[in-house]
Every structure is written in C-alpha cells, then in structure tokens.
XYZ file of C-alpha atoms in Angstrom:
521
model
C -40.410 -33.775 7.627
C -37.235 -31.771 7.131
C -36.540 -28.399 8.646
C -36.120 -25.544 6.184
C -32.726 -23.950 6.593
C -33.000 -20.331 7.672
C -30.703 -18.267 5.487
C -28.894 -15.212 6.760
C -29.518 -12.009 4.839
C -26.132 -10.874 3.411
C -26.332 -7.174 4.245
C -23.955 -4.401 5.228
C -24.352 -2.462 8.471
C -25.625 1.074 7.913
C -22.865 3.580 7.313
C -20.341 1.092 5.931
C -19.391 0.139 2.379
C -17.464 -2.452 0.392
C -14.598 -1.370 -1.847
C -13.903 -2.914 -5.255
C -10.552 -3.398 -7.042
C -10.913 -0.363 -9.306
C -11.627 1.977 -6.409
C -8.868 0.471 -4.277
C -6.300 0.859 -7.069
C -7.385 4.449 -7.754
C -7.278 5.427 -4.085
C -3.875 3.771 -3.680
C -2.554 5.874 -6.567
C -4.059 9.006 -4.998
C -2.506 8.187 -1.624
C 0.886 7.682 -3.260
C 0.729 11.254 -4.608
C -0.257 12.624 -1.189
C 2.527 10.672 0.493
C 5.079 11.989 -2.000
C 4.211 15.600 -1.120
C 4.252 14.945 2.629
C 7.641 13.237 2.421
C 8.995 16.080 0.295
C 8.151 18.344 3.236
C 10.155 16.090 5.568
C 7.354 14.106 7.250
C 7.825 10.421 8.153
C 5.158 7.681 8.521
C 3.797 6.435 11.846
C 1.057 3.848 12.381
C -1.138 3.563 15.478
C -3.748 0.857 16.291
C -7.468 1.088 15.568
C -8.318 0.767 19.256
C -7.182 3.081 22.033
C -8.150 3.330 25.674
C -11.228 5.534 25.711
C -9.645 7.780 28.303
C -6.605 8.511 26.134
C -8.765 9.444 23.137
C -10.018 12.264 25.317
C -13.356 12.969 23.687
C -15.739 10.678 25.598
C -15.293 8.901 28.920
C -17.292 5.955 30.336
C -20.370 7.010 32.256
C -22.945 4.361 33.188
C -23.053 1.439 30.751
C -20.778 2.687 27.955
C -19.121 5.893 26.720
C -21.356 8.538 25.208
C -22.426 8.475 21.580
C -19.895 9.469 18.953
C -17.442 6.580 19.326
C -17.703 2.792 19.109
C -16.653 1.374 22.476
C -16.354 -1.933 24.289
C -15.202 -3.070 27.708
C -12.132 -5.316 27.841
C -11.858 -8.337 30.139
C -9.936 -6.178 32.621
C -12.941 -3.792 32.716
C -11.022 -1.086 30.819
C -12.990 0.808 28.186
C -11.590 0.660 24.650
C -12.802 2.740 21.702
C -12.257 2.650 17.981
C -10.334 5.796 17.074
C -12.535 8.604 15.758
C -9.577 10.399 14.125
C -5.808 9.993 13.753
C -4.793 13.005 15.851
C -5.790 11.827 19.327
C -3.809 8.556 18.925
C -0.796 10.585 17.778
C -0.970 12.641 20.976
C -0.845 9.421 23.010
C 2.024 8.038 20.897
C 4.089 11.211 21.243
C 3.564 11.428 25.015
C 4.373 7.741 25.486
C 7.602 8.009 23.454
C 8.474 11.589 24.418
C 12.067 10.996 25.517
C 13.222 9.246 22.336
C 11.433 11.320 19.687
C 12.947 14.398 17.983
C 11.340 17.744 18.785
C 9.626 19.030 16.742
C 8.256 15.660 15.675
C 6.973 15.564 12.077
C 4.880 12.566 11.034
C 2.075 11.461 8.748
C -0.459 8.660 9.163
C -3.032 6.961 6.966
C -5.825 4.715 8.172
C -9.461 4.009 8.931
C -11.366 5.950 11.582
C -14.834 5.345 13.008
C -17.714 7.599 14.061
C -20.757 6.246 15.883
C -23.134 8.746 14.347
C -26.130 8.798 12.081
C -25.125 7.809 8.507
C -26.486 9.594 5.477
C -25.661 10.365 1.825
C -21.879 10.639 1.637
C -21.573 10.224 5.432
C -20.109 6.934 6.651
C -19.309 5.440 10.031
C -16.015 4.066 8.730
C -13.809 6.158 6.490
C -10.153 6.757 5.729
C -8.080 9.766 6.706
C -4.563 10.895 5.800
C -2.956 13.144 8.416
C 0.225 15.142 8.868
C 1.218 16.728 12.183
C 4.060 18.718 13.708
C 4.332 18.319 17.487
C 6.612 20.583 19.504
C 6.555 23.728 17.337
C 4.640 26.712 18.745
C 5.216 29.366 16.073
C 3.042 30.343 13.125
C 5.621 28.816 10.775
C 4.357 25.305 11.557
C 0.734 26.318 10.958
C 1.567 28.113 7.720
C 3.578 25.125 6.503
C 0.548 22.868 6.972
C -1.555 25.139 4.774
C 1.131 25.372 2.093
C 1.588 21.596 2.088
C -2.146 21.117 1.614
C -2.148 23.525 -1.325
C 0.767 21.656 -2.913
C -1.048 18.352 -2.333
C -4.153 19.579 -4.153
C -1.975 20.738 -7.047
C -0.249 17.338 -7.187
C -3.665 15.668 -7.448
C -4.624 17.770 -10.486
C -6.960 20.156 -8.638
C -5.089 23.410 -9.300
C -7.580 26.241 -9.592
C -10.393 24.130 -8.120
C -9.687 24.567 -4.391
C -8.875 27.049 -1.675
C -7.293 26.401 1.731
C -9.283 28.565 4.155
C -7.696 29.754 7.403
C -9.081 31.263 10.596
C -8.006 31.446 14.250
C -10.090 30.139 17.133
C -9.019 33.185 19.153
C -11.159 35.322 16.854
C -14.115 33.158 17.839
C -13.065 33.172 21.500
C -13.133 36.969 21.354
C -16.707 36.832 20.126
C -17.529 34.469 22.987
C -16.170 37.011 25.440
C -18.262 39.720 23.834
C -21.361 37.551 24.150
C -20.562 36.779 27.769
C -21.100 33.018 27.330
C -19.523 31.282 30.320
C -20.816 27.721 29.911
C -18.446 25.590 27.796
C -21.265 23.294 26.693
C -23.341 26.174 25.386
C -20.426 27.651 23.439
C -19.636 24.212 22.029
C -23.218 24.094 20.722
C -22.611 27.461 19.045
C -19.372 26.220 17.443
C -20.954 23.025 16.188
C -23.806 25.018 14.707
C -21.451 27.404 12.907
C -19.429 24.468 11.599
C -22.510 23.201 9.731
C -22.857 26.416 7.681
C -21.493 24.914 4.462
C -23.797 21.877 4.764
C -27.021 23.393 6.124
C -26.779 26.985 4.940
C -27.720 29.937 7.097
C -31.328 28.822 7.659
C -30.197 25.575 9.305
C -27.463 27.253 11.341
C -29.874 29.927 12.556
C -32.085 27.219 14.070
C -29.097 25.576 15.799
C -28.032 28.919 17.257
C -31.570 29.553 18.479
C -34.120 27.103 19.879
C -32.998 24.010 17.955
C -33.468 22.180 14.663
C -35.666 19.288 13.540
C -34.136 17.561 10.514
C -35.948 15.807 7.670
C -35.809 12.443 9.456
C -37.487 13.805 12.562
C -34.345 13.946 14.733
C -34.130 16.999 16.958
C -30.906 18.865 17.822
C -31.063 21.263 20.755
C -29.978 24.830 20.025
C -27.684 27.288 21.826
C -30.555 29.665 22.719
C -28.728 32.816 21.601
C -30.750 35.992 21.371
C -31.762 37.615 18.103
C -28.980 40.212 18.205
C -26.272 37.623 18.835
C -27.544 35.481 15.975
C -27.417 38.505 13.655
C -23.845 39.119 14.711
C -22.815 35.561 13.869
C -24.676 35.869 10.567
C -22.401 38.781 9.766
C -19.298 36.750 10.674
C -20.287 33.907 8.348
C -21.431 35.982 5.388
C -19.522 39.261 5.462
C -16.671 40.455 3.304
C -14.039 43.131 4.037
C -16.412 45.671 2.495
C -18.926 45.108 5.293
C -19.207 47.458 8.274
C -19.146 46.680 11.978
C -18.882 48.926 15.023
C -18.155 48.017 18.677
C -20.280 49.634 21.372
C -20.828 49.267 25.081
C -24.270 48.827 26.616
C -24.584 48.897 30.412
C -20.889 48.169 30.729
C -21.080 44.949 28.680
C -19.192 44.732 25.373
C -21.562 43.929 22.530
C -21.410 44.129 18.756
C -23.644 46.088 16.467
C -23.607 45.569 12.734
C -24.800 47.435 9.734
C -25.822 45.141 6.888
C -26.018 46.109 3.268
C -28.834 43.538 3.037
C -29.536 41.403 6.081
C -31.181 38.702 3.966
C -28.463 38.517 1.348
C -25.435 36.256 1.727
C -22.482 38.450 0.794
C -19.522 36.856 -0.985
C -16.898 36.531 1.717
C -14.043 35.806 -0.667
C -11.238 38.352 -0.652
C -8.609 38.924 -3.338
C -6.094 39.946 -0.679
C -5.400 38.245 2.660
C -3.868 41.334 4.218
C -7.094 43.203 3.502
C -9.091 40.518 5.320
C -6.831 40.634 8.379
C -7.069 44.431 8.462
C -10.842 44.097 8.189
C -10.845 41.923 11.325
C -8.489 44.289 13.160
C -10.406 47.422 12.170
C -13.937 46.164 12.581
C -13.723 43.635 15.427
C -11.395 45.387 17.955
C -13.629 44.837 20.947
C -11.227 42.762 23.140
C -7.625 41.618 23.369
C -8.418 37.965 22.647
C -9.818 38.701 19.214
C -7.017 41.175 18.467
C -4.470 38.469 19.337
C -6.158 36.087 16.898
C -5.995 38.695 14.135
C -2.308 39.337 14.836
C -1.533 35.620 14.538
C -3.371 35.466 11.237
C -1.316 38.422 10.062
C 1.907 36.546 10.873
C 0.751 33.604 8.781
C -0.132 35.884 5.868
C 3.431 37.239 5.855
C 4.718 33.667 5.504
C 2.224 32.849 2.737
C 3.219 35.967 0.810
C 6.928 35.292 1.219
C 6.505 31.764 -0.167
C 4.278 32.916 -3.056
C 0.939 31.519 -1.846
C -1.740 34.090 -2.662
C -5.402 34.217 -1.650
C -6.488 32.211 -4.695
C -4.822 29.198 -3.021
C -4.738 30.025 0.722
C -7.360 32.462 1.998
C -7.999 34.025 5.392
C -11.689 33.366 6.104
C -13.267 34.253 9.498
C -16.161 31.840 8.879
C -13.962 28.727 9.335
C -14.798 27.024 12.635
C -13.916 23.284 12.631
C -16.047 21.051 14.809
C -13.606 19.231 17.088
C -13.213 20.605 20.588
C -9.440 20.408 20.942
C -8.420 23.194 18.521
C -6.791 26.138 20.323
C -5.520 28.516 17.619
C -5.346 28.536 13.816
C -7.871 26.292 12.046
C -7.744 25.311 8.374
C -10.047 23.748 5.809
C -9.630 22.645 2.185
C -12.689 23.625 0.182
C -13.145 22.441 -3.397
C -14.744 25.290 -5.292
C -16.295 23.614 -8.341
C -20.037 23.007 -8.545
C -21.810 19.663 -8.279
C -25.474 18.682 -7.910
C -26.740 17.529 -4.527
C -29.354 14.813 -3.930
C -32.093 17.372 -4.683
C -30.563 18.245 -8.062
C -29.456 21.677 -6.867
C -26.080 23.122 -7.847
C -23.793 23.419 -4.819
C -20.069 23.856 -4.227
C -18.442 20.462 -3.567
C -17.121 21.720 -0.227
C -14.615 20.504 2.332
C -12.319 17.504 1.799
C -10.071 18.060 4.813
C -9.138 20.313 7.665
C -7.141 20.738 10.808
C -5.583 23.258 13.116
C -3.526 23.886 16.220
C -4.254 21.721 19.267
C -1.812 22.784 21.962
C -3.726 21.124 24.803
C -4.105 17.596 23.453
C -0.628 16.220 24.251
C -0.436 18.235 27.461
C -3.150 16.009 28.941
C -0.400 13.400 29.336
C 2.442 15.660 30.540
C 2.946 18.520 33.005
C 4.604 20.862 30.514
C 2.821 22.485 27.543
C 3.336 20.666 24.224
C 2.323 22.693 21.130
C 1.048 20.808 18.089
C -0.585 21.478 14.720
C -1.859 19.209 11.970
C -4.056 18.582 8.954
C -6.350 15.697 8.011
C -7.555 14.759 4.519
C -10.804 12.831 4.091
C -9.571 10.226 1.611
C -12.962 8.864 0.522
C -14.468 12.301 -0.048
C -11.365 13.502 -1.886
C -11.497 10.404 -4.107
C -15.100 11.246 -4.958
C -14.025 14.758 -5.940
C -11.185 13.475 -8.110
C -13.594 11.112 -9.840
C -15.917 14.009 -10.664
C -13.047 16.056 -12.095
C -11.591 13.171 -14.104
C -8.449 13.023 -11.961
C -9.144 9.613 -10.433
C -8.384 6.547 -12.516
C -11.394 4.538 -11.363
C -11.221 1.928 -14.133
C -10.921 -1.721 -13.110
C -7.203 -2.534 -12.951
C -5.735 -4.989 -15.436
C -6.004 -8.512 -14.082
C -3.635 -11.456 -14.324
C -2.753 -13.521 -17.376
C -5.002 -16.598 -17.177
C -3.724 -20.046 -18.179
C -6.733 -22.116 -19.272
C -7.097 -25.745 -18.201
C -8.070 -27.633 -21.367
C -7.282 -31.150 -20.141
C -7.676 -32.028 -16.469
C -4.996 -34.728 -16.607
C -2.454 -32.082 -17.707
C -2.903 -29.767 -14.711
C 0.772 -30.056 -13.764
C 1.811 -28.711 -17.196
C -0.476 -25.684 -16.795
C 0.841 -25.084 -13.302
C 4.388 -25.109 -14.683
C 3.404 -22.401 -17.201
C 1.993 -20.225 -14.434
C 5.163 -20.648 -12.382
C 7.320 -19.619 -15.363
C 5.254 -16.469 -15.892
C 5.324 -15.549 -12.209
C 9.094 -16.116 -12.018
C 9.437 -13.635 -14.873
C 7.505 -11.035 -12.849
C 4.241 -11.484 -14.753
C 0.994 -11.585 -12.782
C -0.602 -14.929 -13.687
C -3.022 -17.579 -12.486
C -4.232 -21.021 -13.527
C -7.995 -21.474 -13.856
C -9.131 -23.446 -10.800
C -12.812 -24.001 -11.590
C -14.569 -27.025 -13.127
C -15.904 -25.382 -16.318
C -15.093 -25.798 -19.995
C -13.364 -23.404 -22.391
C -16.260 -21.006 -23.040
C -16.850 -20.501 -19.331
C -13.113 -20.096 -18.770
C -12.966 -17.363 -21.384
C -15.873 -15.591 -19.680
C -13.960 -15.924 -16.423
C -10.884 -14.328 -18.007
C -13.052 -11.444 -19.245
C -14.474 -10.871 -15.778
C -10.943 -10.946 -14.344
C -9.981 -8.263 -16.904
C -7.142 -10.507 -18.038
C -4.840 -8.910 -20.639
C -4.096 -12.312 -22.190
C -4.940 -15.992 -21.918
C -2.695 -18.980 -22.571
C -4.239 -22.036 -24.244
C -2.640 -25.454 -24.637
C -4.926 -28.192 -25.939
C -3.893 -31.571 -27.298
C -3.096 -30.207 -30.776
C -0.812 -27.471 -29.387
C 0.843 -29.989 -27.056
C 1.630 -32.382 -29.934
C 3.394 -29.540 -31.787
C 5.042 -28.147 -28.639
C 3.124 -24.868 -29.064
C 0.868 -22.634 -27.003
C -1.867 -20.294 -28.227
C -1.795 -16.733 -26.852
C -4.904 -14.575 -27.086
C -4.484 -10.825 -26.607
C -7.743 -10.057 -24.787
C -7.432 -6.283 -25.067
C -6.708 -6.242 -28.801
C -9.300 -8.973 -29.334
C -12.018 -6.927 -27.639
C -11.173 -3.942 -29.822
C -11.038 -6.017 -33.041
C -14.362 -7.694 -32.265
C -16.134 -4.358 -32.689
C -15.789 -4.645 -36.485
C -17.673 -7.947 -36.594
C -21.467 -8.059 -36.665
C -21.687 -11.852 -36.625
C -20.438 -13.849 -33.643
C -19.575 -16.904 -35.746
C -17.583 -14.744 -38.137
C -15.621 -13.320 -35.223
C -14.852 -16.775 -33.820
C -13.640 -17.946 -37.243
C -11.364 -14.933 -37.608
C -9.935 -15.340 -34.098
C -8.652 -11.765 -33.864
C -5.494 -11.066 -31.832
C -4.732 -14.768 -31.390
C -1.439 -16.425 -32.379
C 0.737 -19.468 -31.704
C 4.139 -19.404 -30.033
C 6.699 -22.114 -29.160
C 6.095 -23.582 -25.724
C 9.664 -22.675 -24.796
C 8.975 -19.071 -25.817
C 5.886 -18.647 -23.628
C 7.307 -15.926 -21.391
C 8.677 -13.855 -24.272
C 5.391 -14.103 -26.199
C 3.311 -12.983 -23.214
C 5.729 -10.144 -22.528
C 5.292 -8.893 -26.115
C 1.514 -8.875 -25.707
C 1.720 -6.964 -22.416
C 4.199 -4.480 -23.883
C 1.980 -3.866 -26.914
C -0.967 -3.111 -24.615
C 1.053 -0.925 -22.239
C 0.531 -3.294 -19.303
C 3.202 -3.044 -16.623
C-alpha cells in the first residue's frame, strides 16, 4: 500500500498579489516619468532596506510578545525587534540622522520601494504595495512645502493626467486649533478623531460620524471604537469637511470655554468645498475660524504657500487649499497635502464615485529630531504607485499591453543544437533579445510557445534550409495580422504569410529588418 502524496495548495497570502510582465513594464515606464520630474527638481535617489529596527520606525514599539498591529515584526537572534517598513519616510529619518555630518543641508532625495502594512486587506487595499517618495530635510520655510505640491502637480501632468487631478493642501495647525477649541487633552482620543476624519473620502460623512461618536461596525462585523465627541462637536467637524467659503461660522464663548457655533445652509446637504480661488479659502479660514492663535497661525502659513503658488503660476484648478485634508499618519506637524484624482469611476457596488487619493504627504518636523537633540525640519510627498497605475490604466495612460518578447530560434533537429545556439549568440551580440527553445516539443508546440512568449519573430532552420545555407524568418506580428484575412486554417498554412528565407550569414540583418518594420526596439 502506497501513501498518497499530500499536495500543497498553491495560494497567495491575503493582501498580496503577483505581478505579470505587462504590468511590470507599464509601471516601470510610469516610474521613469516620475523619476524624470523629481530629478528635474534636483532630487537624488537613496535606497534603504526593507527591515528597520522597530524602535527607529517610531510608530509601534514591542510590548509583550510582539509590536502592536499595523506592522509586520520579528525578533532577531539578539532579541532586537525588527519590522518591515510601513512607509519610506521613517527609514529616511533614520538614514539622515545616521549620516547627518556628511549630508548636505537641506538634503533632497527620492526613494522607490515596497512597503508593508499588517492590516485588514480589502478591495484595492494590499498589505504589500509600492511607494515613490520625495523629501527635503533641513528646510523649515513654506518654500519647501510649496515646492512639494508643485512637483506633484508637474508629475501628474507628465503622466497625462492634466485636468484630472487636484493637489489639496491643509495645515495641521488648523486642526490643532480645533482641538484646542474642543478642549481635548488626551492624545489618543484626538488621534481617533483624526483617523476618523481621514476616512471621509472612503466612508462618506455617515461612516465618519460613527467614528467620531460611539464607534462603527463595518460590513464584515469588525468594530472600530469611536472618539465619543458630543453632538455639537460632530456638527462642527461636519462643517469643516463639507463647507465652502460661502458658509458661515461664528466663534462664541460659553462659560469661559471657547466653542464653535455654525449656521448651515442645509445641515444634511454636503456642500461643494471646492474654491476657484485659494486666497478666498484662506481668508474664509481667517475670518470664520479666528478662535485661537494656533488656528490663525495655520491659516497664515497656508497664505504664505498660496503666494508661492500664485507666483509660480499654479492656480486652484491644480493646487487647492482644502481644510478637509487630514492625513492619517501621526508624525505630521504642519502642512499636509494629498493628490486627488477627480474623474469618476464605479465602485464595487456599481455606484459612481470620484477615484480619490493616489498620494499624499506633509511636514514632519519631529521625526528626525527623535534621533538628535536639535530640531530638524522636514517635508515630503509619497505616491502610491499601484493605485496610480490603476488610475492611469482607467484613463488610457498606462501601456498595460504584454511587452514584446524575444526572438525565438526553433530547434528542428536535436543533433544540431549547437548551430541553433550559435544563432542565438549572434543575435544577442547584435543587441537583439533572443532565446533558443529549450523544451522537448515539436514544431507546432514550439510555434505556440513563441506566440505565448509574444515573440516578434522566429528563426527556423530545418534540414532543407541547412543544405542551402538558408534560414527561414517568420514575422509573427505581421503574420498574426495577415491571418485575419483567411477563413481556412489549411489555406493560411499554405500561404505562409509574413515568412521568407534569408542567407544564414545574413541572419542578424534579416531579423533587424523585421524588428524595424514592426517598430520593435
């Protein structure tokens, strides 16, 4: 009696995906365009490892058995906790602090790579994804923040998305001013508020309202605890998320405590918060939210950025001041930015929605300072590569077709393998991508293989060709097009479209002509 072999189920972990040649080639081309813009702005590449010490990442620290949820962590043999990076900014802070004495200040760099989030996966939400970041470390003024926003706008234009995006800008000090008005002392509670507000674009007001109140139960049954704000505070944040400069807002004092009171045109209606003029939006914040110095300072800093946008010719149709922008990460300390794609798509329920965010960032003046005694200002922007690629595919700006494969030299006679290998070597030496068929199958199967490889041409040398010192070249691209006029397979084989003979000594030149005719580089 023989034991039945137990086979392993070939399955992917949840929240991860495989990438195919067409997608890889398209994303590489997209990244090249992003890199070109970043380098035009004077940024240089830096690469950091996937793993960092958990402590240096700064978001989660080891508690009992492992760091808290949110990052993938393991314990090294020296009992040090290591974590897969959850973004590219925290590793940059470590790199800059570690190499502080030899780096120029300000330090301008960009990075591209995979990041990992130990969180619940869902449609369009992965545990492993690629980001492309740019950061300026050591510059405290609004010029560095404004430059990030302008570079993002130029990047979207370079990717063919002109008129389909807006870079939205806010300042965390505006939100900090609201925190002061609410009198929220506990950092954890305010963080719950911020995370709730940051989900506005994804959950809408109904979902955010639950997160600001008692909590939210999602469709899967998972429960997220709320911030337990009162009804009046929730109304005030509703106004912040949905108001436009035409809205009205008046500060008052009740029992010595600053509070906000709002007058809504329609409390149940989401008002378009887009503004045709950034200066108008800043004045709206100054005029209608002047209840403490913190918020006023945030408005003033936004005003300084608007002056720079105007001077460089970036109007509100490309870069817009928007007080609803929050950003979820804890380390932002000033301006925050977000790229929102404004065209409509259908969600999983078939409803029309705006595509939404494909990147964001902001100022994080405290992140590097964790490693040094002196303050180190920093600002940066991160693009979600996978999500941006999806957007480009929807707009027809991502070449997602399978890339052209290699020229395939067929093996017609097994005892002549050395001759076929010599042909492949000649083609490769001439800079032509080529391979010799390595399988055991006959000609028909080899031709199917060449089709699956998306080969632009195949090289055939059987005994008859060899006796005449010839090779047969088949243009696979032209042949596929010509075959459309034939209704009978036998008729097509007899006609042999796009197939010709060439001298064996002229192999390279003949293949080059085929590739040139088909526009293959």
